[in-house]
Coordinates of C-alpha atoms in Angstrom, one line a residue:
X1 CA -2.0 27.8 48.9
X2 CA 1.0 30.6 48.4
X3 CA 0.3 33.7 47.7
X4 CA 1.0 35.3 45.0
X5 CA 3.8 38.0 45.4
X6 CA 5.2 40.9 43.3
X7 CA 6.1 38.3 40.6
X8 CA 2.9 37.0 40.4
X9 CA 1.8 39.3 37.1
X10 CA -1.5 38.8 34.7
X11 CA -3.1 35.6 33.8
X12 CA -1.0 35.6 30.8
X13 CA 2.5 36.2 29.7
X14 CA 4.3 39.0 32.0
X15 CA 7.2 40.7 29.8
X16 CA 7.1 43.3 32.1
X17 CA 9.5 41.6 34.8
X18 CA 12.6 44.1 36.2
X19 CA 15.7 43.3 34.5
X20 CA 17.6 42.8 37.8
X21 CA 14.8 40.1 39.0
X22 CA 14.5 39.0 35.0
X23 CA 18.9 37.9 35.3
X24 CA 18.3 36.0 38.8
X25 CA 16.0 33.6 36.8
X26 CA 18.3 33.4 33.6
X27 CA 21.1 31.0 34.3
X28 CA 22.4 27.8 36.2
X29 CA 19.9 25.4 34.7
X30 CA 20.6 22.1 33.5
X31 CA 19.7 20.7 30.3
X32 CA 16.4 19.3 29.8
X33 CA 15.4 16.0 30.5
X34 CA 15.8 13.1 27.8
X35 CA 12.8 12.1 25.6
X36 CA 10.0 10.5 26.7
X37 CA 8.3 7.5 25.1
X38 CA 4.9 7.5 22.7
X39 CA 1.8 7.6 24.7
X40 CA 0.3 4.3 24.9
X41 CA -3.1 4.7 22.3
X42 CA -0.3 6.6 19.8
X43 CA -0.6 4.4 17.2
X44 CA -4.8 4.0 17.9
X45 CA -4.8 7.6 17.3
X46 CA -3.1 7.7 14.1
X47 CA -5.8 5.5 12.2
X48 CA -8.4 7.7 14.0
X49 CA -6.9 11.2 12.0
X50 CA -6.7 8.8 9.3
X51 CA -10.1 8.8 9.0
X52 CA -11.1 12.2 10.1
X53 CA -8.9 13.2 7.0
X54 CA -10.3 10.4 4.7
X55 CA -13.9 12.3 5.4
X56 CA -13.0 15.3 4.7
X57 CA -10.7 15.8 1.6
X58 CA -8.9 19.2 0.5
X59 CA -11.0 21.1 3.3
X60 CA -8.8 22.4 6.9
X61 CA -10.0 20.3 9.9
X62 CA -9.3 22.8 13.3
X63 CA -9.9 20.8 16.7
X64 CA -9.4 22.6 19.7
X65 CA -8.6 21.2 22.7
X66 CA -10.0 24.3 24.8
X67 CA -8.9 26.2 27.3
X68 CA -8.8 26.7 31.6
X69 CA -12.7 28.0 32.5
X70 CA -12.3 29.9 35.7
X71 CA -13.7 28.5 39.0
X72 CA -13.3 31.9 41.3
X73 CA -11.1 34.7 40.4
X74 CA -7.5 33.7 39.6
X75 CA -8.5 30.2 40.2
X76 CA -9.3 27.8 37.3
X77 CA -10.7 24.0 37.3
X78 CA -8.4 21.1 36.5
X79 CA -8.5 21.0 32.8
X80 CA -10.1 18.6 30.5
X81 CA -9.6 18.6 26.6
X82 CA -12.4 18.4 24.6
X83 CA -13.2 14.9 23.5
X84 CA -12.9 15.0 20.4
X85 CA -9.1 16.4 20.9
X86 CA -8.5 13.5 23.5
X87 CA -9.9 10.9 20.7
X88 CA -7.4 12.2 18.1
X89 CA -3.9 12.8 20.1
X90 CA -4.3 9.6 22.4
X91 CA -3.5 13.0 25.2
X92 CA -2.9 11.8 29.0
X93 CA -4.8 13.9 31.7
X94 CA -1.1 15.5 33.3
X95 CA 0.4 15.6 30.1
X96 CA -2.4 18.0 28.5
X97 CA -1.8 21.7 27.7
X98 CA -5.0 23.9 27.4
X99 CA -5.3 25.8 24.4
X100 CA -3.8 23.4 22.3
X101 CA -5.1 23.2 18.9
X102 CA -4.8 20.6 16.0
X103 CA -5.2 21.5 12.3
X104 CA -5.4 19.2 9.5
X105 CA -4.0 20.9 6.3
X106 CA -5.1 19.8 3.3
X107 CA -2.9 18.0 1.0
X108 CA -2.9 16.7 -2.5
X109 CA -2.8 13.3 -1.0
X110 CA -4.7 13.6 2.8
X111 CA -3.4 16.4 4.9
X112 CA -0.9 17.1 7.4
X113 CA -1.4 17.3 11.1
X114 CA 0.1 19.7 12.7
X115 CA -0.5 20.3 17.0
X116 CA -0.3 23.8 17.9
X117 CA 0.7 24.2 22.1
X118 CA 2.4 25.9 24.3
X119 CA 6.1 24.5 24.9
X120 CA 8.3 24.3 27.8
X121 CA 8.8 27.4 29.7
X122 CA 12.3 28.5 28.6
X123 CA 15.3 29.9 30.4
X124 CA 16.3 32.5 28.2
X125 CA 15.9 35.9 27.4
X126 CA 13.4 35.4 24.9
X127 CA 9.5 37.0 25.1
X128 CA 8.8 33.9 27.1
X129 CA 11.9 33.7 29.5
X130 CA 10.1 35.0 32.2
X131 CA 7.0 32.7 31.9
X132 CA 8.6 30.1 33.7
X133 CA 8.6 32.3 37.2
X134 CA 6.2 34.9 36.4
X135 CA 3.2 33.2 34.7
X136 CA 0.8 32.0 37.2
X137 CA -1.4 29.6 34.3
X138 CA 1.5 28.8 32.7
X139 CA 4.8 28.8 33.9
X140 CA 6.4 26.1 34.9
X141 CA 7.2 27.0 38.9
X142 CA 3.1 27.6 39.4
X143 CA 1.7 24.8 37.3
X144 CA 4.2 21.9 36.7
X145 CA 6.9 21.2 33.7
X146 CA 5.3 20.8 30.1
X147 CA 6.9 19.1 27.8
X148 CA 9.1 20.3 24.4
X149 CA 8.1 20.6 21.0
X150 CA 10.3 17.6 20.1
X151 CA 9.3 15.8 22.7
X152 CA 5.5 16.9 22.5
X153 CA 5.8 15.2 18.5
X154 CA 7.7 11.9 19.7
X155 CA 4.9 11.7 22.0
X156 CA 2.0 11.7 20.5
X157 CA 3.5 11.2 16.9
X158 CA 2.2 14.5 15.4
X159 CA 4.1 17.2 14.3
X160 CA 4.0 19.9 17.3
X161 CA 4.6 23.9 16.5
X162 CA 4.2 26.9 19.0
X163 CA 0.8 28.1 19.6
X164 CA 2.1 31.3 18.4
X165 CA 2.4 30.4 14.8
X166 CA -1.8 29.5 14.8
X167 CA -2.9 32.6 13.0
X168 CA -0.6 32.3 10.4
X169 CA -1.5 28.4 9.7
X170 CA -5.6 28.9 9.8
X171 CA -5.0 31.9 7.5
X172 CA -5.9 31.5 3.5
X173 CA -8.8 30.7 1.9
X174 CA -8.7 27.0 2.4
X175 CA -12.6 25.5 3.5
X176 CA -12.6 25.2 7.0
X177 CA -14.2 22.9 9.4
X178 CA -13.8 23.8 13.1
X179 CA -15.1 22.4 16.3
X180 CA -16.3 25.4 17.7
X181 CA -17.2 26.8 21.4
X182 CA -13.8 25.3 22.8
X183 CA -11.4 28.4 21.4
X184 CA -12.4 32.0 21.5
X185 CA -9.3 32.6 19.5
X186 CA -10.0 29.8 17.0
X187 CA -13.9 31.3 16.1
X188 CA -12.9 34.5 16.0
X189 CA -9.9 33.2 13.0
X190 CA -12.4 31.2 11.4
X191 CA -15.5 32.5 10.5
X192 CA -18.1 29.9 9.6
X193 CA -18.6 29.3 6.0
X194 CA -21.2 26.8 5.7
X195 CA -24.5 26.9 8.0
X196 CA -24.0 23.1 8.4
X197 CA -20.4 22.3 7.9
X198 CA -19.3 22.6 11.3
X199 CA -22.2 20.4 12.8
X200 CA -20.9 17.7 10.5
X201 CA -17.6 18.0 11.0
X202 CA -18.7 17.8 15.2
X203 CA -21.3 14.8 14.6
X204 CA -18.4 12.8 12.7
X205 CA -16.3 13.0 15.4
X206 CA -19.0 11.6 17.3
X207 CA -19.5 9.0 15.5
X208 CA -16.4 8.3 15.1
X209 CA -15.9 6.7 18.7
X210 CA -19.0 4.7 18.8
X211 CA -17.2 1.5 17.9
X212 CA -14.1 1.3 20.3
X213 CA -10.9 -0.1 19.7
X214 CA -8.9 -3.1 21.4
X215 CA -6.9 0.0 23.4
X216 CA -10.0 2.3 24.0
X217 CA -11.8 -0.9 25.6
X218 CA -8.9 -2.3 27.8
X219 CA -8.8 1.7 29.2
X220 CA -12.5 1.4 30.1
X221 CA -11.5 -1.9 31.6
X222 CA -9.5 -0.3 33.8
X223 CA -12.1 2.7 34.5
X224 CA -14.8 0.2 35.3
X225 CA -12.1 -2.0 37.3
X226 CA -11.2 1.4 39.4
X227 CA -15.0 2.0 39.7
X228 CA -15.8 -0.9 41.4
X229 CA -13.1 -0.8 43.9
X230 CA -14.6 2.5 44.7
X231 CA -17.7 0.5 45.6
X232 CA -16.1 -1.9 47.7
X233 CA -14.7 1.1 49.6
X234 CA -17.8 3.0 50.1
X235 CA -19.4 -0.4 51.3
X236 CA -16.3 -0.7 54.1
X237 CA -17.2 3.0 54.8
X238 CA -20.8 3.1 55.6
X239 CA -21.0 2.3 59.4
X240 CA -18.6 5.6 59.7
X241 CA -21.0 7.7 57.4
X242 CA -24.1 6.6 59.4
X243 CA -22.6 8.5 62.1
X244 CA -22.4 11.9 60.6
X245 CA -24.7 14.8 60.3
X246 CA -23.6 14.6 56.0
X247 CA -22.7 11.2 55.8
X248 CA -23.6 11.3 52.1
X249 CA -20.3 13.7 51.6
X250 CA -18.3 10.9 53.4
X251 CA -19.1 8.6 51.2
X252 CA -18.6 11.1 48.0
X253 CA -15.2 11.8 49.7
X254 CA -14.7 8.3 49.7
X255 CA -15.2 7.2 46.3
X256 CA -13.9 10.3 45.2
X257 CA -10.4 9.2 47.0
X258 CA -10.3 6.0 45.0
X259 CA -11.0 7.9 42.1
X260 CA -8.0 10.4 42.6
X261 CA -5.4 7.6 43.3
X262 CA -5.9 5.3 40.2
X263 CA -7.3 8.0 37.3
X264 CA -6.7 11.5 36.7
X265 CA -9.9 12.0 38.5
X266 CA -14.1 11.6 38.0
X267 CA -16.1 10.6 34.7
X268 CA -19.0 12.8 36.5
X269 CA -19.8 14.1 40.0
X270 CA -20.4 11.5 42.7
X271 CA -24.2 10.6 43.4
X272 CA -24.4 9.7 47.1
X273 CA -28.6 9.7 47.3
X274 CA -29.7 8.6 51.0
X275 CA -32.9 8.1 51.4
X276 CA -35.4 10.2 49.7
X277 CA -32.6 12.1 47.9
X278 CA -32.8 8.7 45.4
X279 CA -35.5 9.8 43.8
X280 CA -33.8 13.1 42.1
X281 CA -31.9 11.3 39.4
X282 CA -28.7 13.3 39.5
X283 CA -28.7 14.2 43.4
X284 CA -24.9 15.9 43.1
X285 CA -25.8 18.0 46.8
X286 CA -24.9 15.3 49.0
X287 CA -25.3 16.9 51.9
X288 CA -27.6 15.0 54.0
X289 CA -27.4 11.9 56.1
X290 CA -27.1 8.0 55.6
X291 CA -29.8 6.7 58.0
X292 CA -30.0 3.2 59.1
X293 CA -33.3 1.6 57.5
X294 CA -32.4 3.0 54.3
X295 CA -31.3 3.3 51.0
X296 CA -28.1 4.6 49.1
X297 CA -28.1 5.3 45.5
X298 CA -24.7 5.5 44.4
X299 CA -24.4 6.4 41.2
X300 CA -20.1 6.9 40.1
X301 CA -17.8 6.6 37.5
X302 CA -13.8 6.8 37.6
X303 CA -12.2 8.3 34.8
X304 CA -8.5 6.9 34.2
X305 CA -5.9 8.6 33.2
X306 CA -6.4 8.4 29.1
X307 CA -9.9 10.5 29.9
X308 CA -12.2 7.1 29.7
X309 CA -14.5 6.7 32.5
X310 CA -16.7 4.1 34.0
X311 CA -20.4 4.6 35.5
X312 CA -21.7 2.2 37.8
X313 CA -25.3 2.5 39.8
X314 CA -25.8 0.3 42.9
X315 CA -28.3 0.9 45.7
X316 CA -27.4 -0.1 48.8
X317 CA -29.7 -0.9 52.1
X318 CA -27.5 1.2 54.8
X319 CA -28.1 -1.4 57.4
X320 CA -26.8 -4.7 55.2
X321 CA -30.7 -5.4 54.8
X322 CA -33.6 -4.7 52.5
X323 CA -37.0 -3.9 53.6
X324 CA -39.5 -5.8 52.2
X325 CA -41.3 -2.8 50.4
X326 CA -37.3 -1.9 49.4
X327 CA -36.7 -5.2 48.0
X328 CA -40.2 -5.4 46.1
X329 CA -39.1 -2.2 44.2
X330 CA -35.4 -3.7 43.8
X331 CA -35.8 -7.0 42.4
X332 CA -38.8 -5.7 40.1
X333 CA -35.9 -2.8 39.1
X334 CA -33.3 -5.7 39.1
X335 CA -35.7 -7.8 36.4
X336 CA -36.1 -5.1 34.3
X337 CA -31.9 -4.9 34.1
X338 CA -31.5 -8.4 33.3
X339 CA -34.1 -8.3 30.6
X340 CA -32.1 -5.3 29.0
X341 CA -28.9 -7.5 29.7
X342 CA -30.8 -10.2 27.7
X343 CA -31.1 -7.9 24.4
X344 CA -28.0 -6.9 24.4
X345 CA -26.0 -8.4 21.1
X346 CA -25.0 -7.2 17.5
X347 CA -27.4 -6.4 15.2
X348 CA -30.2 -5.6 17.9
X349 CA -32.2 -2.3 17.7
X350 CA -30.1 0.0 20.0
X351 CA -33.6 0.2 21.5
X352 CA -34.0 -3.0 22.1
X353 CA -32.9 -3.1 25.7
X354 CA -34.8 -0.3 26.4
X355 CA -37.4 -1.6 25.4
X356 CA -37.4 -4.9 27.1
X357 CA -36.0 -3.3 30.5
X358 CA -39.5 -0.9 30.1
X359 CA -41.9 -3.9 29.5
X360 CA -40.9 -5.5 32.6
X361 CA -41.3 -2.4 34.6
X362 CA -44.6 -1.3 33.3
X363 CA -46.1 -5.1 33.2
X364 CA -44.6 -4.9 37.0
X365 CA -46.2 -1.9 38.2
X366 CA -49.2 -3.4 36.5
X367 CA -49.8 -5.9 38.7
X368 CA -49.2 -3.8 41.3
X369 CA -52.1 -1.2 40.0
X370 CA -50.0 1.8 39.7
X371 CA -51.0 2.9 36.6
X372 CA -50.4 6.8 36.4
X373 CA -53.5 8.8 36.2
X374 CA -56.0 5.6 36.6
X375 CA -57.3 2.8 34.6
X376 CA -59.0 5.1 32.4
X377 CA -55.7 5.8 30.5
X378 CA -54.7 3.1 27.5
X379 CA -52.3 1.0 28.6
X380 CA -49.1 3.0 27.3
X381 CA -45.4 2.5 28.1
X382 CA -45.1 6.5 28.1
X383 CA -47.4 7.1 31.3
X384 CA -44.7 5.2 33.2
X385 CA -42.6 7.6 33.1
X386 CA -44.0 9.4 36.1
X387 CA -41.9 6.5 38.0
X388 CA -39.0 6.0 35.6
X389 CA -38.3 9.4 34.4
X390 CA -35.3 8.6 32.1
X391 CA -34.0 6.3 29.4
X392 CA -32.8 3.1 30.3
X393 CA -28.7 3.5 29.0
X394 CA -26.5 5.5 26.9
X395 CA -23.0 4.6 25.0
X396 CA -20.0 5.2 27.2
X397 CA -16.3 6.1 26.8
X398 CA -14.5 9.2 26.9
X399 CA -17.8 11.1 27.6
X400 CA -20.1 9.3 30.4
X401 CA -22.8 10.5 28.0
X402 CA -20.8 9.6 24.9
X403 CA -21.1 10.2 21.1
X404 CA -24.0 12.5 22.2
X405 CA -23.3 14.5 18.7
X406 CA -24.0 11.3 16.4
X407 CA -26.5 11.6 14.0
X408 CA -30.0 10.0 15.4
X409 CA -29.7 7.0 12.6
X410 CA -26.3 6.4 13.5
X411 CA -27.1 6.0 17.4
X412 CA -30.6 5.6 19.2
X413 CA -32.0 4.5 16.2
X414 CA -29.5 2.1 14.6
X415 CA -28.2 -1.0 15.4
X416 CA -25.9 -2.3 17.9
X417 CA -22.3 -3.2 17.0
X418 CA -19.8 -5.5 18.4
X419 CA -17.3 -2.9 20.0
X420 CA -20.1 -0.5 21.2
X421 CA -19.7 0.0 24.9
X422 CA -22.9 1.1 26.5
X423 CA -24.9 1.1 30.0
X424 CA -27.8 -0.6 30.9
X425 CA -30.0 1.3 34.1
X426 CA -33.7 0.9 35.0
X427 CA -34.8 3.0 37.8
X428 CA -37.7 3.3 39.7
X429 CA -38.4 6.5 41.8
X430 CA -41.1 7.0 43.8
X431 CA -41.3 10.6 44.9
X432 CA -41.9 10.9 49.1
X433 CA -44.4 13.0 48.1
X434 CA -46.2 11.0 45.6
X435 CA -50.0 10.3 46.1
X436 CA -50.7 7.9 43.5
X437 CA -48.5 5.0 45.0
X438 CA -48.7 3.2 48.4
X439 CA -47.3 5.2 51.5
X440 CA -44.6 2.4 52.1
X441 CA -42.8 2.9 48.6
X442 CA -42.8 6.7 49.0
X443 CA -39.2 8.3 48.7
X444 CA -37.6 4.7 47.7
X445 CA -35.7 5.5 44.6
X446 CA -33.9 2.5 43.1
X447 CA -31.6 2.4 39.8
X448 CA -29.0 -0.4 39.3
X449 CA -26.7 0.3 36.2
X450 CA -23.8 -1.9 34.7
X451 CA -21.5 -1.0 31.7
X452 CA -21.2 -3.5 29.1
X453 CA -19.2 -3.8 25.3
X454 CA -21.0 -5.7 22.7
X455 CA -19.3 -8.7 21.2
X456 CA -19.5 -10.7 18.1
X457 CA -21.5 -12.9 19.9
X458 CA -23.5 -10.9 22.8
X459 CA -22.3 -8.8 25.7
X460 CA -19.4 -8.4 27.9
X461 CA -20.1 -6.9 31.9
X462 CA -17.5 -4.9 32.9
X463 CA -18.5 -4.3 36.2
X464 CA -19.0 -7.7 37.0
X465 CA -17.2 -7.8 39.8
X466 CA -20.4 -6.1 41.9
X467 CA -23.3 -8.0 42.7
X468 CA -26.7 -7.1 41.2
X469 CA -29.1 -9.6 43.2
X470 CA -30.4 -8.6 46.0
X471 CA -29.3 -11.7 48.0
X472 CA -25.6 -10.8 46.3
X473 CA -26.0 -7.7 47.5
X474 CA -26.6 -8.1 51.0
X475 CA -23.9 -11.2 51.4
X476 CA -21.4 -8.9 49.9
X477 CA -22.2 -5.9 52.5
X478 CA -22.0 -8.7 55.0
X479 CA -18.2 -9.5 54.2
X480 CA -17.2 -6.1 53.8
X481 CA -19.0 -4.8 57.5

């Protein structure tokens, strides 16, 4: 990594650049580069401001698409727009600009959209010529090119203005709805005028991308695609990770390398659980090893580059073989997926896979006698959760989590719809230090998961292309050994 030298300057604009250094930087550039063409889900993101603005008539509709949150000093993580930003403007991840910020204004007939950003750097001697050189978030020799207004508006089809003119636009005393927390700026323009207005606005937008489009489904495609391919590289990788002192990091690295050449990056941190470490549901450490004679949990998710992600679960036996007492907890795990699988159509409860994946698990460890805290206890689903902790799925897209905002009625307790895309993942963890089940299943932690969009008919795998079987599983490490 350079460092930063006498032109490096503040985090923000530097107007304070010598004039002899300022005229090196001024001339002998050529002219910029021709137009680029619309971003693929352009047109899918038009109908979705559509109805944003069909909501919410003669009031201002602000969505931020946030800003860079520093990692360590004058170091910042790779950006991410907020969701709800990404859902509207159809946004690539290299193409995004933090602190961005699009306003609907209210018109007599809808509004008019408007994308506030930061242009190109330019090459003159304006109050931003010396961004380009000087600005070490921003300008264009530290960070990369951005593109122009004009081009930022053929793009994305919205009208694009300099951040700059922001505080004029939001000014007024037009109603306001804002997605707030993403823009310190933003809040601070816009104080709240309705205790409940900006939760609305929020849990609209969340709603919003519970039914996905033909383009927002063929980009989780590809997510889930990517994901999987990650798996089959992990899987070629484990013999090497059994040999290291943090074998689970090998096989983040290695599933984090798939994710990096065909997305912009991760849906979530890597879970590379060995062992015992599968029992803590969202082991993100991965710092220990990958024994022989035991399990991985590898729970992953590409995100492509339009921000939608996959998130896949298998759990692996390191050596190509399960146990027995492994494979007793997988295939009861592995039955309680299939009968989620089963539920899963339009019109269904969205709890209705839940439900059925938890009646096979609890009627499983049944028969096996583990009921938590004795026989004494009525026979209740809820006491199970000492061994299955979580829910059972969650809807899926540009959030691994998605839509979490939705109104209850709209999501965990309505109904499922053909264009939902959703998970489906039992688990069973049985701590290692767990003295209510036999000493052979302590520390196994099992959870297979599989992403699925509902269709006018039933269900549609994504992932199929892993096995789920535990037979499957080990012919398929077999090949790949």
């Amino acid at each position: 990594m350079e460092r930063q030298d006498g032109l490096r300057g503040t985090r923000s604009h530097d107007r304070r650049v010598p004039a002899a250094v300022a005229e090196v930087f001024r001339h002998g550039w050529a002219d910029p580069d021709p137009g680029l063409p619309p971003a693929p889900g352009a047109v899918y993101a038009a109908k979705r401001r559509a109805a944003l603005s069909e909501r919410f008539p003669g009031e201002r509709i602000v969505v931020p698409a946030g800003g860079f949150k520093v990692r360590s000093n004058d170091f910042d993580y790779a950006f991410r727009p907020h969701s709800a930003f990404i859902h509207l403007t159809a946004e690539q991840g290299t193409q995004a600009v933090p602190d961005s910020v699009l306003v609907f204004e209210p018109t007599g007939t809808g509004h008019e959209v408007t994308l506030f950003t930061r242009p190109r750097s330019p090459r003159d001697a304006g109050p931003y010529g010396a961004e380009f050189y000087s600005d070490r978030q921003h300008g264009e020799f530290w960070v990369g090119r951005r593109r122009t207004l004009p081009e930022t508006a053929d793009v994305l089809g919205i009208e694009a203005a300099h951040r700059d003119g922001l505080e004029q636009a939001l000014g007024g005393g037009v109603p306001t709805r804002v997605v707030r927390g993403e823009d310190a700026r933003v809040d601070a323009l816009v104080p709240p005028s309705a205790p409940d207005a900006d939760a609305e606005l929020l849990a609209f937008l969340s709603e919003l991308r519970l039914v996905k489009d033909e383009w927002e489904i063929e980009q989780l495609r590809a997510a889930v695609g990517h994901t999987v391919a990650g798996f089959h590289d992990v899987v070629g990788e484990l013999p090497h990770a059994t040999r290291l002192a943090r074998g689970e990091r090998w096989v983040e690295g290695t599933f984090n390398r798939r994710a990096r050449l065909e997305g912009y990056g991760l849906g979530f941190d890597t879970i590379a659980a060995a062992g015992a470490h599968a029992c803590v549901l969202h082991w993100m450490r991965n710092d220990g090893p990958v024994r022989e004679g035991e399990l991985l949990l590898l729970d992953a998710g590409v995100e492509a580059d339009s921000f939608y992600t996959g998130d896949v679960t298998r759990t692996l036996p390191v050596g190509g073989r399960f146990t027995d007492a492994q494979r007793r907890v997988y295939d009861l795990v592995f039955a309680a997926q299939s009968a989620g699988i089963a539920a899963l159509r339009p019109g269904a409860p969205y709890s209705a896979f839940h439900d059925a994946a938890t009646r096979v698990i609890t009627e499983g460890l049944d028969a096996w006698g583990l009921r938590p805290g004795g026989t004494a206890l009525p026979h209740e689903d809820a006491l199970y959760r000492r061994y299955t902790v979580c829910g059972t799925g969650h809807m899926l897209g540009l959030d691994c989590h998605d839509c979490a905002a939705a109104r209850s009625e709209t999501y965990v307790g309505g109904v499922l719809a053909e264009g939902h895309v959703l998970t489906v993942e039992p688990g069973l963890y049985f701590q290692p230090d767990d003295l209510t089940v036999p000493e052979e299943l302590r520390g196994i932690g099992v959870r297979i998961e599989d992403d699925f969009v509902i269709t006018a008919d039933g269900s549609l795998c994504l992932s199929s292309g892993l096995p789920r079987g535990a037979d499957e599983v080990e012919a398929w490490m077999d090949a790949l050994r």
